[in-house]
Amino acid sequence: MSQTMDPNNMPFLSEASVSVEIETEDMTLNIGPQHPSTHGVLRLVAKVNGEKISSVEPVLGYMHRGYEKLAEVRTYPQVTTLVNRIDWVSGFANEIPFIAGAEKLMEIEVPERAQYIRLILTEMARISSHFVFNGAFPLEIGALTPIFLAMEDRERVLDLLESVTGGRFHPNFNRIGGVKPVAGAGPTTKKDIQDLPAGFYHDTKVAMEKVLKAVDTFEDLIGGNEVFQARTKKVGVLTKEVAEEYGVSGPILRASGVEFDLRKQSDYLPYDKFDFEIPIGENGDCFDRWSVRTSEMRESAKIILQAIEDMPSGPIQAKVPKVIKVPKGQTYVRAENPKGEMGYYIISEGGLGPYRLKIRTASFSNISILPIMLEGALLPDLIAIMGSLDFVLGDVDR
Amino acid sequence: MSFSSELLIKVLVVLATAPVMALGLTLLEVKGSAWMQRRPGPLHVGLRGFIFPLATAAKYFQKETIIPKDVDEPVFKWAPAWVIAAVVGLFTIIPLSPTLIVRDLELGVFFLLAISSISTIGVLTAGWSSANKFSLMGGLRAAGQLIAYELPLILSVVGVVIQAETMSTVGIVEKQIEFGFPFVIAGQGIAFIIFMIAATAEMMRTPFDMPIGESELTMGFMTEYSGIRFLIFYISEYINLFVMCAIASTLFLGGYHIPLLPTEWVNFYGPLVLIGKTFTLAFLLIAIRWSFPRFREDQLQTLAWKVLIPLSLLNIMVTAIMKVVF
Amino acid sequence: MKSGEKKTLNQSDQNEFINSIQSSFKNTSYNFDTLKINVDISSWIDTHKILKKDFNLSFFNWLSAVDWDNEVKTGDAPKEPVTPSFEILSCLSQTNSNNLVISSTVISKENAEIESLVDVFAGANWHEREAYEMFGINFLNHPNLTKLYLPDDYEGNPLLKSFELISREVKPWPGDVDVEGMPEDSIVVEEKGS
């Protein structure tokens, strides 16, 4: 890194300004797998020169549970319990692309009401995931207050999710062809099954207004904070080209200025019926990544408020055979999850379970840029960059 | 009373007061942060949670002291002592009233600046001897930070000294009483702000807590400490908070005196007034701690060398000119 | 921060894209909204170069493999006989539309090696390392072909169909039985006190 300079060969330098940099060996710093800012069990082997990082090698696998193998010995309805646990911060959203893929292979038309319920709950999962981000990211930079506010507000959203699905983190609520009737609503054979709990619309409206207020608070408390801006602006800049080459998706890609959101581009859920905007960033730095996610919360709340306004009535479950067998075929279905693009490549050979299930998770691709982004960064920037990528180790290792 | 028995009593009083003040500030911190974060804070540990700091301290007493295998043992063991000796030593020059003071040193302010820099040694040796890379980085960060902020701390006080024409802390307070206004209003406002910023950095509190930086360096130079030695670091942090705020109140806010109160009763209300002012200042620092993230190491140095030091030099110049003119 | 304009799904654009792909590549299929190109192993790299350059598929989505075999130790075997082989799949997409292409090539199990995609898409690095440890496929010219998830001393390639899930060997998966009954002798009531 440093070149030994010979003062005699530099006549243009006065004697006082010549500084011979001492050749020092880089120190290997092992960050994680137990470290406060690695979101669980990520391990980074960093070569540091003082505070400066010369190279970083992420070591994965501490959370590897082999879901792709486990899926091969499970039936389709059983796989949904597995995929809930991939990104545990937004468990509900993980089910959607898998269920949509199975439905596509079986050629089932899902009732509109079920799709609306899926959509509302997915957006709630997104809001709760971004709440966690809004707490964890400032915490890593050193602001200790936002996480308490974020967790308090997230609780309202989780309560709503729980009231519908019965689970806060792992709802396992989607069924092939529809959704599960509400917890405790009686036998599913009844004609008029209750699908949403009493008072759900009212509670949702109240909660979403609180979410909108919370977003204003965050934009003031976090985004308006000069120290936060100093720590995040122009830090960890990710260009569009690098992001695309590494398959970086979701809010990180949008923060780099790419206007790509599967909710607009794809039709896995009826997002085209609602009016919402895709927030995109300009610089692709940590601040933009924060800003995109925070604005997304506002858009998600808007979507939910619209969806409960014109919720269609009707059945919540299409007619499906009692034993679910998916015909032979291959399909790739992807969805815009809170962390980015999540997709399932399902290879069915006509059995009870998939022959092969490739799970494409967002965080895996998102953190594969860490070695590039961290090269030459300062150690405190490492924390800021990792925090801004908002990954979950379950989503990385599967 | 002989000198030695007087000294003994004074030392005992200081040793009893310092931890009590630290525990009081701990309580203020936990309750204050809870209030800022919309949560109740400690509620159940006796008297509605009010003896919670005492319980915390007691907890550390009964914890095992773990000394890792590769540490430099004598250095590691003695490092907390440097820190607490430095902060408790500063009690010497805090005047609770013209007479209620351990020693009214003529070079009081000089003593303050000399003694407070001793804690740097403790922090640096703690980081170095821990045989932990995170500790080492924390220790180095702390050394760089403490040296950088020593300067604005000294230079901001120089303005006060020029204006008061004395280095004795009692003398400075008396000058403010004579003047009618505390120095923070009468000319030293900028110096006060610089002093508080530098003091926050000296105390390694957020937004200048990189040497500890929990999310970066786990616990910085304190990573390997446990049990009673960790408690010493922990409690000296709060004693330091008290001392720094008490000195700031003395130098800038009129110390033990409030205008309109009769000066002959100062031995009675003096301690209360000073502690009240100190806790108010401490609460300000606590509010700052819980609302800001931490700076980066280079931003911290930039702030010290490029903003605070030139500003405090300017302050000295202006004060000197004003002194000559008026 | 500016907000994107409203975009609606454009079906004709998508059809146009599919047609252009199908006219450029011989062996393609479009089933269940998934466009798949089957190429020969020799043109694996070139195909990706063409897709990246000429079709604007610059977003590297994922890369993985499938173990095709009739003799399986886990799950159900394919109903029709298949030639034992590895199928390498890669997924590329665009960042301004929903267009997406799955490329596929088949390599033999005996000679399980293929040219690495890292030079075309740097993002393939980790995906290829995953396929290497899970299937034992050798990616030629890969900069750092080491295990990604598994411990260094781990033996075997877990996603092979011949790799047993040991827990399922000991006790078969109960299938569609939701809750198992508690075995009688495992319920021990401990008496406390006295």
PDB file of N, CA and C in Angstrom, chain A residues 324-390:
ATOM      1  N   ILE A 324     -53.200 -32.485  -2.277  1.00  0.00           N
ATOM      2  CA  ILE A 324     -52.664 -31.563  -3.280  1.00  0.00           C
ATOM      3  C   ILE A 324     -51.508 -32.207  -4.006  1.00  0.00           C
ATOM      4  N   LYS A 325     -51.728 -32.428  -5.303  1.00  0.00           N
ATOM      5  CA  LYS A 325     -50.666 -32.937  -6.169  1.00  0.00           C
ATOM      6  C   LYS A 325     -50.452 -31.899  -7.251  1.00  0.00           C
ATOM      7  N   VAL A 326     -49.211 -31.475  -7.393  1.00  0.00           N
ATOM      8  CA  VAL A 326     -48.923 -30.448  -8.387  1.00  0.00           C
ATOM      9  C   VAL A 326     -48.459 -31.135  -9.654  1.00  0.00           C
ATOM     10  N   PRO A 327     -49.100 -30.805 -10.787  1.00  0.00           N
ATOM     11  CA  PRO A 327     -48.709 -31.478 -12.036  1.00  0.00           C
ATOM     12  C   PRO A 327     -47.289 -31.150 -12.442  1.00  0.00           C
ATOM     13  N   LYS A 328     -46.769 -31.964 -13.350  1.00  0.00           N
ATOM     14  CA  LYS A 328     -45.383 -31.798 -13.775  1.00  0.00           C
ATOM     15  C   LYS A 328     -45.178 -30.433 -14.428  1.00  0.00           C
ATOM     16  N   GLY A 329     -44.099 -29.792 -14.076  1.00  0.00           N
ATOM     17  CA  GLY A 329     -43.813 -28.498 -14.676  1.00  0.00           C
ATOM     18  C   GLY A 329     -42.769 -27.754 -13.881  1.00  0.00           C
ATOM     19  N   GLN A 330     -42.301 -26.677 -14.478  1.00  0.00           N
ATOM     20  CA  GLN A 330     -41.301 -25.848 -13.797  1.00  0.00           C
ATOM     21  C   GLN A 330     -41.743 -24.398 -13.916  1.00  0.00           C
ATOM     22  N   THR A 331     -41.595 -23.666 -12.830  1.00  0.00           N
ATOM     23  CA  THR A 331     -41.916 -22.243 -12.914  1.00  0.00           C
ATOM     24  C   THR A 331     -41.081 -21.471 -11.912  1.00  0.00           C
ATOM     25  N   TYR A 332     -40.863 -20.221 -12.251  1.00  0.00           N
ATOM     26  CA  TYR A 332     -40.168 -19.322 -11.324  1.00  0.00           C
ATOM     27  C   TYR A 332     -41.109 -18.174 -10.996  1.00  0.00           C
ATOM     28  N   VAL A 333     -41.447 -18.036  -9.733  1.00  0.00           N
ATOM     29  CA  VAL A 333     -42.321 -16.947  -9.312  1.00  0.00           C
ATOM     30  C   VAL A 333     -41.566 -16.113  -8.298  1.00  0.00           C
ATOM     31  N   ARG A 334     -41.595 -14.810  -8.502  1.00  0.00           N
ATOM     32  CA  ARG A 334     -40.856 -13.930  -7.601  1.00  0.00           C
ATOM     33  C   ARG A 334     -41.763 -12.835  -7.084  1.00  0.00           C
ATOM     34  N   ALA A 335     -41.366 -12.268  -5.970  1.00  0.00           N
ATOM     35  CA  ALA A 335     -42.187 -11.245  -5.343  1.00  0.00           C
ATOM     36  C   ALA A 335     -41.282 -10.196  -4.732  1.00  0.00           C
ATOM     37  N   GLU A 336     -41.843  -9.018  -4.557  1.00  0.00           N
ATOM     38  CA  GLU A 336     -41.088  -7.922  -3.951  1.00  0.00           C
ATOM     39  C   GLU A 336     -41.257  -8.021  -2.442  1.00  0.00           C
ATOM     40  N   ASN A 337     -40.272  -8.603  -1.814  1.00  0.00           N
ATOM     41  CA  ASN A 337     -40.314  -8.719  -0.359  1.00  0.00           C
ATOM     42  C   ASN A 337     -39.687  -7.482   0.277  1.00  0.00           C
ATOM     43  N   PRO A 338     -39.887  -7.287   1.573  1.00  0.00           N
ATOM     44  CA  PRO A 338     -39.282  -6.109   2.207  1.00  0.00           C
ATOM     45  C   PRO A 338     -37.784  -6.005   1.983  1.00  0.00           C
ATOM     46  N   LYS A 339     -37.096  -7.148   1.915  1.00  0.00           N
ATOM     47  CA  LYS A 339     -35.648  -7.109   1.770  1.00  0.00           C
ATOM     48  C   LYS A 339     -35.218  -7.079   0.317  1.00  0.00           C
ATOM     49  N   GLY A 340     -36.133  -7.352  -0.585  1.00  0.00           N
ATOM     50  CA  GLY A 340     -35.782  -7.383  -1.996  1.00  0.00           C
ATOM     51  C   GLY A 340     -36.528  -8.487  -2.703  1.00  0.00           C
ATOM     52  N   GLU A 341     -35.973  -8.897  -3.852  1.00  0.00           N
ATOM     53  CA  GLU A 341     -36.683  -9.884  -4.644  1.00  0.00           C
ATOM     54  C   GLU A 341     -36.522 -11.272  -4.039  1.00  0.00           C
ATOM     55  N   MET A 342     -37.646 -11.917  -3.791  1.00  0.00           N
ATOM     56  CA  MET A 342     -37.593 -13.293  -3.324  1.00  0.00           C
ATOM     57  C   MET A 342     -38.328 -14.158  -4.335  1.00  0.00           C
ATOM     58  N   GLY A 343     -37.730 -15.272  -4.711  1.00  0.00           N
ATOM     59  CA  GLY A 343     -38.362 -16.110  -5.716  1.00  0.00           C
ATOM     60  C   GLY A 343     -38.152 -17.577  -5.436  1.00  0.00           C
ATOM     61  N   TYR A 344     -39.042 -18.384  -5.987  1.00  0.00           N
ATOM     62  CA  TYR A 344     -38.928 -19.838  -5.845  1.00  0.00           C
ATOM     63  C   TYR A 344     -38.955 -20.444  -7.233  1.00  0.00           C
ATOM     64  N   TYR A 345     -37.950 -21.229  -7.544  1.00  0.00           N
ATOM     65  CA  TYR A 345     -37.992 -22.010  -8.778  1.00  0.00           C
ATOM     66  C   TYR A 345     -38.458 -23.399  -8.387  1.00  0.00           C
ATOM     67  N   ILE A 346     -39.693 -23.721  -8.761  1.00  0.00           N
ATOM     68  CA  ILE A 346     -40.281 -24.994  -8.356  1.00  0.00           C
ATOM     69  C   ILE A 346     -40.177 -25.969  -9.520  1.00  0.00           C
ATOM     70  N   ILE A 347     -39.568 -27.117  -9.271  1.00  0.00           N
ATOM     71  CA  ILE A 347     -39.555 -28.181 -10.268  1.00  0.00           C
ATOM     72  C   ILE A 347     -40.439 -29.288  -9.726  1.00  0.00           C
ATOM     73  N   SER A 348     -41.563 -29.474 -10.376  1.00  0.00           N
ATOM     74  CA  SER A 348     -42.498 -30.491  -9.920  1.00  0.00           C
ATOM     75  C   SER A 348     -42.473 -31.664 -10.877  1.00  0.00           C
ATOM     76  N   GLU A 349     -42.475 -32.863 -10.319  1.00  0.00           N
ATOM     77  CA  GLU A 349     -42.538 -34.067 -11.148  1.00  0.00           C
ATOM     78  C   GLU A 349     -43.861 -34.773 -10.925  1.00  0.00           C
ATOM     79  N   GLY A 350     -44.849 -34.025 -10.491  1.00  0.00           N
ATOM     80  CA  GLY A 350     -46.171 -34.600 -10.312  1.00  0.00           C
ATOM     81  C   GLY A 350     -46.375 -35.288  -8.986  1.00  0.00           C
ATOM     82  N   GLY A 351     -45.448 -35.118  -8.064  1.00  0.00           N
ATOM     83  CA  GLY A 351     -45.576 -35.785  -6.776  1.00  0.00           C
ATOM     84  C   GLY A 351     -46.269 -34.926  -5.743  1.00  0.00           C
ATOM     85  N   LEU A 352     -46.201 -35.398  -4.481  1.00  0.00           N
ATOM     86  CA  LEU A 352     -46.816 -34.642  -3.385  1.00  0.00           C
ATOM     87  C   LEU A 352     -45.969 -33.448  -2.990  1.00  0.00           C
ATOM     88  N   GLY A 353     -44.668 -33.567  -3.253  1.00  0.00           N
ATOM     89  CA  GLY A 353     -43.770 -32.467  -2.907  1.00  0.00           C
ATOM     90  C   GLY A 353     -42.948 -32.082  -4.113  1.00  0.00           C
ATOM     91  N   PRO A 354     -42.242 -30.961  -4.034  1.00  0.00           N
ATOM     92  CA  PRO A 354     -41.415 -30.561  -5.180  1.00  0.00           C
ATOM     93  C   PRO A 354     -40.222 -31.487  -5.350  1.00  0.00           C
ATOM     94  N   TYR A 355     -39.833 -31.706  -6.626  1.00  0.00           N
ATOM     95  CA  TYR A 355     -38.633 -32.499  -6.873  1.00  0.00           C
ATOM     96  C   TYR A 355     -37.411 -31.691  -6.476  1.00  0.00           C
ATOM     97  N   ARG A 356     -37.453 -30.414  -6.802  1.00  0.00           N
ATOM     98  CA  ARG A 356     -36.360 -29.514  -6.409  1.00  0.00           C
ATOM     99  C   ARG A 356     -36.976 -28.144  -6.204  1.00  0.00           C
ATOM    100  N   LEU A 357     -36.562 -27.476  -5.141  1.00  0.00           N
ATOM    101  CA  LEU A 357     -37.047 -26.133  -4.871  1.00  0.00           C
ATOM    102  C   LEU A 357     -35.831 -25.239  -4.694  1.00  0.00           C
ATOM    103  N   LYS A 358     -35.640 -24.354  -5.658  1.00  0.00           N
ATOM    104  CA  LYS A 358     -34.546 -23.388  -5.517  1.00  0.00           C
ATOM    105  C   LYS A 358     -35.135 -22.129  -4.887  1.00  0.00           C
ATOM    106  N   ILE A 359     -34.562 -21.722  -3.769  1.00  0.00           N
ATOM    107  CA  ILE A 359     -35.062 -20.533  -3.084  1.00  0.00           C
ATOM    108  C   ILE A 359     -34.108 -19.392  -3.353  1.00  0.00           C
ATOM    109  N   ARG A 360     -34.604 -18.369  -4.008  1.00  0.00           N
ATOM    110  CA  ARG A 360     -33.779 -17.195  -4.267  1.00  0.00           C
ATOM    111  C   ARG A 360     -34.142 -16.162  -3.209  1.00  0.00           C
ATOM    112  N   THR A 361     -33.192 -15.848  -2.347  1.00  0.00           N
ATOM    113  CA  THR A 361     -33.504 -14.886  -1.301  1.00  0.00           C
ATOM    114  C   THR A 361     -32.781 -13.577  -1.569  1.00  0.00           C
ATOM    115  N   ALA A 362     -33.375 -12.526  -1.045  1.00  0.00           N
ATOM    116  CA  ALA A 362     -32.846 -11.200  -1.330  1.00  0.00           C
ATOM    117  C   ALA A 362     -31.544 -10.947  -0.598  1.00  0.00           C
ATOM    118  N   SER A 363     -31.517 -11.275   0.695  1.00  0.00           N
ATOM    119  CA  SER A 363     -30.352 -10.903   1.495  1.00  0.00           C
ATOM    120  C   SER A 363     -29.076 -11.576   1.004  1.00  0.00           C
ATOM    121  N   PHE A 364     -29.202 -12.782   0.480  1.00  0.00           N
ATOM    122  CA  PHE A 364     -28.008 -13.502  -0.001  1.00  0.00           C
ATOM    123  C   PHE A 364     -27.285 -12.680  -1.059  1.00  0.00           C
ATOM    124  N   SER A 365     -28.049 -12.249  -2.071  1.00  0.00           N
ATOM    125  CA  SER A 365     -27.414 -11.436  -3.107  1.00  0.00           C
ATOM    126  C   SER A 365     -27.031 -10.073  -2.573  1.00  0.00           C
ATOM    127  N   ASN A 366     -27.857  -9.543  -1.667  1.00  0.00           N
ATOM    128  CA  ASN A 366     -27.590  -8.190  -1.180  1.00  0.00           C
ATOM    129  C   ASN A 366     -26.283  -8.094  -0.419  1.00  0.00           C
ATOM    130  N   ILE A 367     -25.948  -9.124   0.360  1.00  0.00           N
ATOM    131  CA  ILE A 367     -24.693  -8.982   1.108  1.00  0.00           C
ATOM    132  C   ILE A 367     -23.498  -9.501   0.321  1.00  0.00           C
ATOM    133  N   SER A 368     -23.740 -10.058  -0.874  1.00  0.00           N
ATOM    134  CA  SER A 368     -22.576 -10.502  -1.641  1.00  0.00           C
ATOM    135  C   SER A 368     -21.768  -9.309  -2.144  1.00  0.00           C
ATOM    136  N   ILE A 369     -22.302  -8.088  -2.029  1.00  0.00           N
ATOM    137  CA  ILE A 369     -21.512  -6.929  -2.426  1.00  0.00           C
ATOM    138  C   ILE A 369     -20.666  -6.397  -1.281  1.00  0.00           C
ATOM    139  N   LEU A 370     -20.806  -6.978  -0.099  1.00  0.00           N
ATOM    140  CA  LEU A 370     -20.051  -6.461   1.053  1.00  0.00           C
ATOM    141  C   LEU A 370     -18.542  -6.351   0.790  1.00  0.00           C
ATOM    142  N   PRO A 371     -17.887  -7.403   0.229  1.00  0.00           N
ATOM    143  CA  PRO A 371     -16.448  -7.270   0.017  1.00  0.00           C
ATOM    144  C   PRO A 371     -16.092  -6.073  -0.860  1.00  0.00           C
ATOM    145  N   ILE A 372     -16.949  -5.738  -1.814  1.00  0.00           N
ATOM    146  CA  ILE A 372     -16.644  -4.622  -2.706  1.00  0.00           C
ATOM    147  C   ILE A 372     -16.899  -3.292  -2.006  1.00  0.00           C
ATOM    148  N   MET A 373     -18.043  -3.210  -1.333  1.00  0.00           N
ATOM    149  CA  MET A 373     -18.392  -1.938  -0.706  1.00  0.00           C
ATOM    150  C   MET A 373     -17.466  -1.596   0.456  1.00  0.00           C
ATOM    151  N   LEU A 374     -16.939  -2.616   1.120  1.00  0.00           N
ATOM    152  CA  LEU A 374     -16.175  -2.342   2.325  1.00  0.00           C
ATOM    153  C   LEU A 374     -14.700  -2.109   2.063  1.00  0.00           C
ATOM    154  N   GLU A 375     -14.269  -2.340   0.840  1.00  0.00           N
ATOM    155  CA  GLU A 375     -12.857  -2.174   0.551  1.00  0.00           C
ATOM    156  C   GLU A 375     -12.482  -0.700   0.694  1.00  0.00           C
ATOM    157  N   GLY A 376     -11.563  -0.424   1.585  1.00  0.00           N
ATOM    158  CA  GLY A 376     -11.122   0.947   1.777  1.00  0.00           C
ATOM    159  C   GLY A 376     -12.007   1.776   2.681  1.00  0.00           C
ATOM    160  N   ALA A 377     -13.059   1.168   3.216  1.00  0.00           N
ATOM    161  CA  ALA A 377     -13.929   1.913   4.122  1.00  0.00           C
ATOM    162  C   ALA A 377     -13.323   1.957   5.517  1.00  0.00           C
ATOM    163  N   LEU A 378     -13.849   2.845   6.329  1.00  0.00           N
ATOM    164  CA  LEU A 378     -13.408   2.886   7.720  1.00  0.00           C
ATOM    165  C   LEU A 378     -14.236   1.901   8.530  1.00  0.00           C
ATOM    166  N   LEU A 379     -13.697   1.501   9.663  1.00  0.00           N
ATOM    167  CA  LEU A 379     -14.411   0.524  10.486  1.00  0.00           C
ATOM    168  C   LEU A 379     -15.801   1.002  10.899  1.00  0.00           C
ATOM    169  N   PRO A 380     -15.975   2.273  11.310  1.00  0.00           N
ATOM    170  CA  PRO A 380     -17.333   2.714  11.633  1.00  0.00           C
ATOM    171  C   PRO A 380     -18.260   2.688  10.415  1.00  0.00           C
ATOM    172  N   ASP A 381     -17.674   2.894   9.216  1.00  0.00           N
ATOM    173  CA  ASP A 381     -18.499   2.821   8.008  1.00  0.00           C
ATOM    174  C   ASP A 381     -18.958   1.402   7.741  1.00  0.00           C
ATOM    175  N   LEU A 382     -18.136   0.440   8.115  1.00  0.00           N
ATOM    176  CA  LEU A 382     -18.537  -0.963   7.953  1.00  0.00           C
ATOM    177  C   LEU A 382     -19.857  -1.210   8.666  1.00  0.00           C
ATOM    178  N   ILE A 383     -19.956  -0.661   9.874  1.00  0.00           N
ATOM    179  CA  ILE A 383     -21.174  -0.861  10.639  1.00  0.00           C
ATOM    180  C   ILE A 383     -22.348  -0.157   9.955  1.00  0.00           C
ATOM    181  N   ALA A 384     -22.098   1.067   9.485  1.00  0.00           N
ATOM    182  CA  ALA A 384     -23.173   1.806   8.833  1.00  0.00           C
ATOM    183  C   ALA A 384     -23.615   1.108   7.553  1.00  0.00           C
ATOM    184  N   ILE A 385     -22.649   0.605   6.789  1.00  0.00           N
ATOM    185  CA  ILE A 385     -22.997  -0.042   5.519  1.00  0.00           C
ATOM    186  C   ILE A 385     -23.760  -1.335   5.775  1.00  0.00           C
ATOM    187  N   MET A 386     -23.264  -2.120   6.717  1.00  0.00           N
ATOM    188  CA  MET A 386     -23.961  -3.381   7.014  1.00  0.00           C
ATOM    189  C   MET A 386     -25.378  -3.106   7.496  1.00  0.00           C
ATOM    190  N   GLY A 387     -25.515  -2.089   8.358  1.00  0.00           N
ATOM    191  CA  GLY A 387     -26.843  -1.763   8.855  1.00  0.00           C
ATOM    192  C   GLY A 387     -27.767  -1.328   7.738  1.00  0.00           C
ATOM    193  N   SER A 388     -27.231  -0.557   6.783  1.00  0.00           N
ATOM    194  CA  SER A 388     -28.093  -0.037   5.723  1.00  0.00           C
ATOM    195  C   SER A 388     -28.514  -1.127   4.752  1.00  0.00           C
ATOM    196  N   LEU A 389     -27.770  -2.242   4.709  1.00  0.00           N
ATOM    197  CA  LEU A 389     -28.178  -3.315   3.797  1.00  0.00           C
ATOM    198  C   LEU A 389     -29.361  -4.096   4.361  1.00  0.00           C
ATOM    199  N   ASP A 390     -29.601  -3.993   5.640  1.00  0.00           N
ATOM    200  CA  ASP A 390     -30.792  -4.569   6.272  1.00  0.00           C
ATOM    201  C   ASP A 390     -30.990  -6.028   5.879  1.00  0.00           C
TER     202      ASP A 390
END
